[in-house]
Amino acid sequence: MKAEAFLAAVERKLFGMDGTVRRDIIDELRTHIRDESSDSAEDVESVIESMGSPSELARKYKEIYGYGFAFKFLFAFSGLLLAISTLPILPFIGGELILPLWGSVGFLIALVLYLIWVSVVAGRRVGGAVGLVACITRLAGILLIPLLAKGVPPYADVLDLAAFVLVSVSLIAVGYIPGKSKEKWEARVLEG
Amino acid sequence: MCPEMTPVSREWVSELKKGSVQLCLLALLRDERKYGFQIVKELRELSEGFFDLKEGTLYPALRRLEKKGYLLSEWVERERGIPRKYYELTEDGRKALDAAEEVWNRMKESCDSVLRGRRR
C-alpha cells in the first residue's frame, strides 16, 4: 500500500473524531513515513507495515480522543428525540391515532437499544451522558406537559409515577454499563 | 533477550515492558524537545534493541501522555522539508518522571535483592 492510500485509510477509520485532531494525526504520520523512509534504507512499504493495520491504528487514537463535539451533540440530540417519544402522555396531545399509547413502550425499547449502541461505539462516558439526557427529558416531560398543555391528565397514580421515575433513572445505567463492560473485556483480551 | 522463550514468558516480558516504556519516553524528553521518529530511533539505540517499539504503538502512546498533560506538542517549520511535530516535557511531566524514576530505582533494587535471595 502506498503512503497516501494508507493515510487515507487511517483517516477514514478516524471518522467521527474532531476534524482538527484528525488532520493533525494524519500530518504527523505522513511526516514519520517520509522521515523514516528517507533516513534508513527501508522502503515506504515496510515503514507502513510497521505501523500496523489502519483500523488497529485508528482504534488506538479513537480510544484516546473519542468522538468530536459534533457527533456527541448528534448522539445526545437523537437520545432526546427518542426520549420525548417514550412519554406515555403524548397520545393525549396528539391523539391516539398519531401515537397510540403502546407506541411509547415501543419507543422505550428503541431508546434502550440506542443507548446500548452509543455506549459500545462511543464509550461509557458518552453513553452515560446520553442516558442522563434521556432521563432528564422524560422527567421534565412528565412534569411539565400536564402543566403546559390543556386536557392532559397528570400522572396521578403514585406507583405509576414511581415506576416511571425508576425506568428513567435506570436509563443512565443502560448508557453507562455496556461501554464499561466493553472496556473491561478489551483490557482482559489485551492481557491475554 | 533469551533465545528460548516460551509463549507464557513472552507475554510476561511484554507486560514488564509495558510499564516501563512510558518512563523511557518521558526520560528521552528530559533535556530537549524531540520529534516522533527521533524518539523511535533513540529508544531503539539506547536500549540496544530491547525497546523496539512499533510506530503504531509509539505515536498513540505520545498522544496519551500529551492528553495526560505530561507532554506538550508543537509543529516546527524547517528551512528544508516538511514541518515536524515536536514533543516536550511539561512541568507535570517532569514531576511525574522524577517520581516514577524514584519508584523504578527502588523497584530495581528490591527486585534484585529478592532475586539474589538475601537482604541488602
mmCIF file of C-alpha atoms in Angstrom:
data_model
loop_
_atom_site.group_PDB
_atom_site.id
_atom_site.type_symbol
_atom_site.label_atom_id
_atom_site.label_comp_id
_atom_site.label_asym_id
_atom_site.label_seq_id
_atom_site.Cartn_x
_atom_site.Cartn_y
_atom_site.Cartn_z
ATOM 1 C CA MET A 1 0.000 0.000 0.000
ATOM 2 C CA LYS A 2 1.402 3.400 -0.891
ATOM 3 C CA ALA A 3 1.726 6.092 1.748
ATOM 4 C CA GLU A 4 -1.211 8.283 0.713
ATOM 5 C CA ALA A 5 -3.542 5.302 0.324
ATOM 6 C CA PHE A 6 -2.567 4.119 3.805
ATOM 7 C CA LEU A 7 -3.085 7.573 5.325
ATOM 8 C CA ALA A 8 -6.450 7.940 3.577
ATOM 9 C CA ALA A 9 -7.482 4.576 5.016
ATOM 10 C CA VAL A 10 -6.476 5.671 8.540
ATOM 11 C CA GLU A 11 -8.324 8.962 8.128
ATOM 12 C CA ARG A 12 -11.485 7.139 7.035
ATOM 13 C CA LYS A 13 -11.276 4.964 10.144
ATOM 14 C CA LEU A 14 -10.955 8.100 12.301
ATOM 15 C CA PHE A 15 -14.413 9.180 11.110
ATOM 16 C CA GLY A 16 -16.403 10.884 13.846
ATOM 17 C CA MET A 17 -13.393 12.371 15.580
ATOM 18 C CA ASP A 18 -12.764 16.096 15.785
ATOM 19 C CA GLY A 19 -11.540 17.301 12.358
ATOM 20 C CA THR A 20 -8.541 19.275 13.648
ATOM 21 C CA VAL A 21 -7.217 16.376 15.691
ATOM 22 C CA ARG A 22 -7.783 14.009 12.771
ATOM 23 C CA ARG A 23 -5.760 16.140 10.368
ATOM 24 C CA ASP A 24 -3.031 16.609 12.976
ATOM 25 C CA ILE A 25 -2.685 12.838 13.403
ATOM 26 C CA ILE A 26 -2.525 12.224 9.644
ATOM 27 C CA ASP A 27 0.066 15.007 9.151
ATOM 28 C CA GLU A 28 2.237 13.524 11.897
ATOM 29 C CA LEU A 29 2.053 10.015 10.438
ATOM 30 C CA ARG A 30 2.891 11.410 6.993
ATOM 31 C CA THR A 31 5.989 13.156 8.394
ATOM 32 C CA HIS A 32 7.021 9.907 10.028
ATOM 33 C CA ILE A 33 6.735 7.875 6.834
ATOM 34 C CA ARG A 34 8.873 10.427 4.978
ATOM 35 C CA ASP A 35 11.416 10.709 7.801
ATOM 36 C CA GLU A 36 11.877 7.005 8.255
ATOM 37 C CA SER A 37 11.951 6.056 4.569
ATOM 38 C CA SER A 38 14.488 8.789 3.750
ATOM 39 C CA ASP A 39 16.646 8.173 6.832
ATOM 40 C CA SER A 40 17.017 4.429 6.587
ATOM 41 C CA ALA A 41 17.231 2.079 3.661
ATOM 42 C CA GLU A 42 13.690 0.933 4.394
ATOM 43 C CA ASP A 43 11.183 1.412 1.612
ATOM 44 C CA VAL A 44 7.831 3.068 2.185
ATOM 45 C CA GLU A 45 6.019 -0.277 2.163
ATOM 46 C CA SER A 46 7.895 -1.697 5.145
ATOM 47 C CA VAL A 47 7.607 1.588 7.074
ATOM 48 C CA ILE A 48 3.849 1.417 6.607
ATOM 49 C CA GLU A 49 3.843 -2.219 7.654
ATOM 50 C CA SER A 50 5.467 -1.353 10.966
ATOM 51 C CA MET A 51 2.571 0.992 11.709
ATOM 52 C CA GLY A 52 0.068 -1.852 11.807
ATOM 53 C CA SER A 53 -3.306 -2.015 10.106
ATOM 54 C CA PRO A 54 -5.241 1.247 9.572
ATOM 55 C CA SER A 55 -8.163 0.071 11.685
ATOM 56 C CA GLU A 56 -5.945 -1.049 14.578
ATOM 57 C CA LEU A 57 -4.030 2.248 14.495
ATOM 58 C CA ALA A 58 -7.223 4.292 14.289
ATOM 59 C CA ARG A 59 -8.733 2.347 17.196
ATOM 60 C CA LYS A 60 -5.849 3.401 19.460
ATOM 61 C CA TYR A 61 -6.325 7.071 18.585
ATOM 62 C CA LYS A 62 -10.083 6.833 18.999
ATOM 63 C CA GLU A 63 -9.591 5.375 22.449
ATOM 64 C CA ILE A 64 -7.636 8.470 23.408
ATOM 65 C CA TYR A 65 -9.710 11.201 21.785
ATOM 66 C CA GLY A 66 -13.181 9.687 21.347
ATOM 67 C CA TYR A 67 -15.825 11.307 19.157
ATOM 68 C CA GLY A 68 -15.728 15.002 18.283
ATOM 69 C CA PHE A 69 -18.210 17.559 19.587
ATOM 70 C CA ALA A 70 -20.497 17.376 16.533
ATOM 71 C CA PHE A 71 -21.015 13.641 16.957
ATOM 72 C CA LYS A 72 -21.524 13.861 20.706
ATOM 73 C CA PHE A 73 -24.178 16.503 20.096
ATOM 74 C CA LEU A 74 -25.841 14.294 17.487
ATOM 75 C CA PHE A 75 -25.860 11.334 19.876
ATOM 76 C CA ALA A 76 -27.411 13.437 22.645
ATOM 77 C CA PHE A 77 -29.980 15.082 20.351
ATOM 78 C CA SER A 78 -31.151 11.739 18.944
ATOM 79 C CA GLY A 79 -31.441 10.453 22.506
ATOM 80 C CA LEU A 80 -33.545 13.481 23.400
ATOM 81 C CA LEU A 81 -35.944 12.940 20.469
ATOM 82 C CA LEU A 82 -36.302 9.255 21.301
ATOM 83 C CA ALA A 83 -36.874 10.077 24.981
ATOM 84 C CA ILE A 84 -39.689 12.509 24.099
ATOM 85 C CA SER A 85 -41.316 9.786 22.005
ATOM 86 C CA THR A 86 -41.344 7.454 25.014
ATOM 87 C CA LEU A 87 -43.560 9.789 27.062
ATOM 88 C CA PRO A 88 -46.847 7.976 27.740
ATOM 89 C CA ILE A 89 -48.762 11.251 27.870
ATOM 90 C CA LEU A 90 -48.077 12.218 24.263
ATOM 91 C CA PRO A 91 -51.180 10.364 22.964
ATOM 92 C CA PHE A 92 -53.281 12.782 24.971
ATOM 93 C CA ILE A 93 -51.861 15.700 22.998
ATOM 94 C CA GLY A 94 -51.566 14.226 19.531
ATOM 95 C CA GLY A 95 -54.460 11.806 19.759
ATOM 96 C CA GLU A 96 -54.355 8.037 19.850
ATOM 97 C CA LEU A 97 -54.272 7.830 16.052
ATOM 98 C CA ILE A 98 -50.959 9.594 15.649
ATOM 99 C CA LEU A 99 -49.192 7.940 18.577
ATOM 100 C CA PRO A 100 -51.094 5.145 20.265
ATOM 101 C CA LEU A 101 -50.373 4.581 23.940
ATOM 102 C CA TRP A 102 -48.490 1.311 23.391
ATOM 103 C CA GLY A 103 -46.224 3.224 20.979
ATOM 104 C CA SER A 104 -44.419 4.730 23.958
ATOM 105 C CA VAL A 105 -43.344 1.230 25.028
ATOM 106 C CA GLY A 106 -42.004 0.577 21.537
ATOM 107 C CA PHE A 107 -40.016 3.798 21.662
ATOM 108 C CA LEU A 108 -38.723 2.891 25.116
ATOM 109 C CA ILE A 109 -37.327 -0.369 23.739
ATOM 110 C CA ALA A 110 -35.804 1.558 20.832
ATOM 111 C CA LEU A 111 -34.262 4.049 23.301
ATOM 112 C CA VAL A 112 -32.695 1.243 25.368
ATOM 113 C CA LEU A 113 -31.205 -0.384 22.242
ATOM 114 C CA TYR A 114 -29.949 3.012 21.071
ATOM 115 C CA LEU A 115 -28.259 3.696 24.433
ATOM 116 C CA ILE A 116 -26.533 0.302 24.377
ATOM 117 C CA TRP A 117 -25.277 1.025 20.868
ATOM 118 C CA VAL A 118 -23.975 4.518 21.771
ATOM 119 C CA SER A 119 -22.264 3.121 24.855
ATOM 120 C CA VAL A 120 -20.470 0.463 22.821
ATOM 121 C CA VAL A 121 -19.324 2.704 19.955
ATOM 122 C CA ALA A 122 -18.624 5.925 21.871
ATOM 123 C CA GLY A 123 -17.723 4.630 25.338
ATOM 124 C CA ARG A 124 -19.242 4.649 28.816
ATOM 125 C CA ARG A 125 -18.928 8.421 29.355
ATOM 126 C CA VAL A 126 -20.828 9.436 26.213
ATOM 127 C CA GLY A 127 -23.320 6.575 26.738
ATOM 128 C CA GLY A 128 -23.941 7.608 30.332
ATOM 129 C CA ALA A 129 -24.314 11.268 29.334
ATOM 130 C CA VAL A 130 -26.868 10.442 26.616
ATOM 131 C CA GLY A 131 -28.691 8.262 29.181
ATOM 132 C CA LEU A 132 -28.750 11.254 31.522
ATOM 133 C CA VAL A 133 -30.158 13.477 28.757
ATOM 134 C CA ALA A 134 -32.893 10.879 28.116
ATOM 135 C CA CYS A 135 -33.634 10.612 31.843
ATOM 136 C CA ILE A 136 -33.931 14.383 32.343
ATOM 137 C CA THR A 137 -36.047 14.728 29.180
ATOM 138 C CA ARG A 138 -38.503 12.102 30.421
ATOM 139 C CA LEU A 139 -38.761 13.550 33.933
ATOM 140 C CA ALA A 140 -39.135 17.108 32.643
ATOM 141 C CA GLY A 141 -41.719 15.953 30.094
ATOM 142 C CA ILE A 142 -43.892 14.087 32.570
ATOM 143 C CA LEU A 143 -43.904 17.052 34.971
ATOM 144 C CA LEU A 144 -44.163 19.936 32.517
ATOM 145 C CA ILE A 145 -46.511 18.709 29.791
ATOM 146 C CA PRO A 146 -49.596 18.437 32.043
ATOM 147 C CA LEU A 147 -48.897 21.978 33.262
ATOM 148 C CA LEU A 148 -48.440 23.471 29.800
ATOM 149 C CA ALA A 149 -50.931 21.570 27.655
ATOM 150 C CA LYS A 150 -54.634 21.638 28.393
ATOM 151 C CA GLY A 151 -56.561 18.418 28.795
ATOM 152 C CA VAL A 152 -53.566 16.242 29.584
ATOM 153 C CA PRO A 153 -54.065 14.313 32.800
ATOM 154 C CA PRO A 154 -51.110 14.468 35.187
ATOM 155 C CA TYR A 155 -49.605 11.206 36.403
ATOM 156 C CA ALA A 156 -51.846 10.808 39.429
ATOM 157 C CA ASP A 157 -51.013 7.269 40.492
ATOM 158 C CA VAL A 158 -48.026 7.267 42.830
ATOM 159 C CA LEU A 159 -46.932 3.724 41.913
ATOM 160 C CA ASP A 160 -47.131 4.537 38.198
ATOM 161 C CA LEU A 161 -45.080 7.646 38.727
ATOM 162 C CA ALA A 162 -42.505 5.745 40.828
ATOM 163 C CA ALA A 163 -42.134 3.130 38.083
ATOM 164 C CA PHE A 164 -41.766 5.880 35.501
ATOM 165 C CA VAL A 165 -39.027 7.597 37.548
ATOM 166 C CA LEU A 166 -37.255 4.277 38.151
ATOM 167 C CA VAL A 167 -37.213 3.441 34.439
ATOM 168 C CA SER A 168 -35.979 6.957 33.609
ATOM 169 C CA VAL A 169 -33.120 6.856 36.123
ATOM 170 C CA SER A 170 -32.048 3.360 35.058
ATOM 171 C CA LEU A 171 -31.507 4.719 31.527
ATOM 172 C CA ILE A 172 -28.288 6.307 32.831
ATOM 173 C CA ALA A 173 -27.017 2.845 33.794
ATOM 174 C CA VAL A 174 -28.173 1.434 30.448
ATOM 175 C CA GLY A 175 -25.984 4.036 28.734
ATOM 176 C CA TYR A 176 -23.026 3.546 31.052
ATOM 177 C CA ILE A 177 -22.708 -0.192 31.714
ATOM 178 C CA PRO A 178 -22.230 -1.622 28.163
ATOM 179 C CA GLY A 179 -19.307 0.736 27.488
ATOM 180 C CA LYS A 180 -17.764 -0.082 30.853
ATOM 181 C CA SER A 181 -18.106 -3.831 30.221
ATOM 182 C CA LYS A 182 -16.565 -3.444 26.786
ATOM 183 C CA GLU A 183 -13.595 -1.620 28.332
ATOM 184 C CA LYS A 184 -13.064 -4.373 30.891
ATOM 185 C CA TRP A 185 -13.434 -7.077 28.286
ATOM 186 C CA GLU A 186 -10.924 -5.408 25.973
ATOM 187 C CA ALA A 187 -8.443 -4.971 28.820
ATOM 188 C CA ARG A 188 -8.709 -8.690 29.547
ATOM 189 C CA VAL A 189 -8.203 -9.563 25.870
ATOM 190 C CA LEU A 190 -5.106 -7.363 25.725
ATOM 191 C CA GLU A 191 -3.675 -9.039 28.810
ATOM 192 C CA GLY A 192 -4.242 -12.360 27.057
ATOM 193 C CA MET B 1 16.659 -11.492 25.222
ATOM 194 C CA CYS B 2 16.664 -15.211 25.894
ATOM 195 C CA PRO B 3 16.696 -17.209 22.682
ATOM 196 C CA GLU B 4 14.335 -19.880 24.002
ATOM 197 C CA MET B 5 11.243 -18.177 25.205
ATOM 198 C CA THR B 6 8.013 -19.935 25.949
ATOM 199 C CA PRO B 7 4.792 -18.155 24.944
ATOM 200 C CA VAL B 8 3.997 -17.511 28.595
ATOM 201 C CA SER B 9 7.210 -15.712 29.300
ATOM 202 C CA ARG B 10 6.872 -13.673 26.090
ATOM 203 C CA GLU B 11 3.565 -12.377 27.395
ATOM 204 C CA TRP B 12 5.185 -11.702 30.703
ATOM 205 C CA VAL B 13 8.040 -9.793 29.085
ATOM 206 C CA SER B 14 5.616 -7.596 27.158
ATOM 207 C CA GLU B 15 3.757 -6.953 30.421
ATOM 208 C CA LEU B 16 7.017 -5.939 32.129
ATOM 209 C CA LYS B 17 7.974 -3.731 29.198
ATOM 210 C CA LYS B 18 4.591 -2.033 29.009
ATOM 211 C CA GLY B 19 5.004 -0.439 32.410
ATOM 212 C CA SER B 20 8.447 0.945 31.755
ATOM 213 C CA VAL B 21 8.026 2.303 28.234
ATOM 214 C CA GLN B 22 6.168 5.417 29.418
ATOM 215 C CA LEU B 23 9.017 6.136 31.806
ATOM 216 C CA CYS B 24 11.505 5.751 28.946
ATOM 217 C CA LEU B 25 9.539 8.085 26.675
ATOM 218 C CA LEU B 26 9.433 10.808 29.317
ATOM 219 C CA ALA B 27 13.129 10.263 30.112
ATOM 220 C CA LEU B 28 14.091 10.730 26.450
ATOM 221 C CA LEU B 29 12.436 14.142 26.514
ATOM 222 C CA ARG B 30 14.042 15.267 29.766
ATOM 223 C CA ASP B 31 16.580 17.660 28.281
ATOM 224 C CA GLU B 32 15.200 18.718 24.933
ATOM 225 C CA ARG B 33 12.178 18.511 22.700
ATOM 226 C CA LYS B 34 12.157 15.777 20.085
ATOM 227 C CA TYR B 35 10.002 14.574 17.205
ATOM 228 C CA GLY B 36 8.442 11.147 16.770
ATOM 229 C CA PHE B 37 10.945 9.428 14.533
ATOM 230 C CA GLN B 38 13.833 10.754 16.600
ATOM 231 C CA ILE B 39 12.238 9.223 19.712
ATOM 232 C CA VAL B 40 11.728 5.865 17.962
ATOM 233 C CA LYS B 41 15.375 5.794 16.894
ATOM 234 C CA GLU B 42 16.831 6.849 20.229
ATOM 235 C CA LEU B 43 14.662 4.415 22.130
ATOM 236 C CA ARG B 44 15.841 1.602 19.871
ATOM 237 C CA GLU B 45 19.509 2.617 20.015
ATOM 238 C CA LEU B 46 19.775 3.420 23.714
ATOM 239 C CA SER B 47 18.003 0.223 24.738
ATOM 240 C CA GLU B 48 20.097 -1.749 22.235
ATOM 241 C CA GLY B 49 17.010 -3.002 20.509
ATOM 242 C CA PHE B 50 15.204 -4.092 23.679
ATOM 243 C CA PHE B 51 12.528 -1.435 23.256
ATOM 244 C CA ASP B 52 11.835 -1.937 19.577
ATOM 245 C CA LEU B 53 8.542 -0.123 19.761
ATOM 246 C CA LYS B 54 6.273 -0.344 16.749
ATOM 247 C CA GLU B 55 5.444 3.087 15.355
ATOM 248 C CA GLY B 56 1.776 2.172 15.532
ATOM 249 C CA THR B 57 2.220 1.949 19.305
ATOM 250 C CA LEU B 58 4.614 4.825 19.850
ATOM 251 C CA TYR B 59 2.613 7.639 18.251
ATOM 252 C CA PRO B 60 -0.604 6.892 20.140
ATOM 253 C CA ALA B 61 1.495 6.492 23.327
ATOM 254 C CA LEU B 62 2.892 10.026 22.865
ATOM 255 C CA ARG B 63 -0.657 11.341 22.373
ATOM 256 C CA ARG B 64 -1.792 9.599 25.522
ATOM 257 C CA LEU B 65 0.999 11.267 27.506
ATOM 258 C CA GLU B 66 0.057 14.597 25.950
ATOM 259 C CA LYS B 67 -3.600 14.094 26.909
ATOM 260 C CA LYS B 68 -2.472 13.385 30.487
ATOM 261 C CA GLY B 69 -0.710 16.749 30.476
ATOM 262 C CA TYR B 70 2.817 15.305 30.676
ATOM 263 C CA LEU B 71 3.818 16.426 27.193
ATOM 264 C CA LEU B 72 3.221 19.427 25.002
ATOM 265 C CA SER B 73 3.475 19.282 21.225
ATOM 266 C CA GLU B 74 4.186 21.869 18.590
ATOM 267 C CA TRP B 75 4.636 21.859 14.812
ATOM 268 C CA VAL B 76 8.003 23.331 13.873
ATOM 269 C CA GLU B 77 8.703 24.647 10.377
ATOM 270 C CA ARG B 78 12.014 23.753 8.792
ATOM 271 C CA GLU B 79 14.074 25.537 6.170
ATOM 272 C CA ARG B 80 14.010 22.437 4.028
ATOM 273 C CA GLY B 81 11.485 19.657 4.165
ATOM 274 C CA ILE B 82 8.061 19.371 5.730
ATOM 275 C CA PRO B 83 7.343 20.600 9.272
ATOM 276 C CA ARG B 84 7.725 18.204 12.200
ATOM 277 C CA LYS B 85 5.710 17.762 15.339
ATOM 278 C CA TYR B 86 7.927 18.136 18.395
ATOM 279 C CA TYR B 87 7.119 16.941 21.894
ATOM 280 C CA GLU B 88 8.426 18.488 25.075
ATOM 281 C CA LEU B 89 8.056 17.740 28.760
ATOM 282 C CA THR B 90 5.664 19.898 30.782
ATOM 283 C CA GLU B 91 6.178 20.758 34.434
ATOM 284 C CA ASP B 92 3.718 17.998 35.363
ATOM 285 C CA GLY B 93 5.585 15.616 33.093
ATOM 286 C CA ARG B 94 8.866 16.415 34.796
ATOM 287 C CA LYS B 95 7.369 15.794 38.228
ATOM 288 C CA ALA B 96 5.842 12.519 37.039
ATOM 289 C CA LEU B 97 9.168 11.476 35.545
ATOM 290 C CA ASP B 98 11.088 12.229 38.756
ATOM 291 C CA ALA B 99 8.557 10.367 40.875
ATOM 292 C CA ALA B 100 8.424 7.393 38.505
ATOM 293 C CA GLU B 101 12.191 7.239 38.311
ATOM 294 C CA GLU B 102 12.430 7.044 42.083
ATOM 295 C CA VAL B 103 9.905 4.208 42.162
ATOM 296 C CA TRP B 104 11.782 2.499 39.343
ATOM 297 C CA ASN B 105 15.088 2.641 41.212
ATOM 298 C CA ARG B 106 13.562 1.271 44.383
ATOM 299 C CA MET B 107 11.808 -1.461 42.437
ATOM 300 C CA LYS B 108 15.026 -2.424 40.696
ATOM 301 C CA GLU B 109 16.956 -2.646 43.979
ATOM 302 C CA SER B 110 14.175 -4.527 45.748
ATOM 303 C CA CYS B 111 13.742 -6.965 42.883
ATOM 304 C CA ASP B 112 17.482 -7.576 42.731
ATOM 305 C CA SER B 113 17.594 -8.296 46.450
ATOM 306 C CA VAL B 114 14.722 -10.743 46.192
ATOM 307 C CA LEU B 115 16.244 -12.387 43.124
ATOM 308 C CA ARG B 116 19.540 -12.800 44.971
ATOM 309 C CA GLY B 117 17.597 -14.165 47.905
ATOM 310 C CA ARG B 118 19.141 -12.176 50.722
ATOM 311 C CA ARG B 119 18.743 -8.846 52.452
ATOM 312 C CA ARG B 120 20.732 -5.885 51.274
#
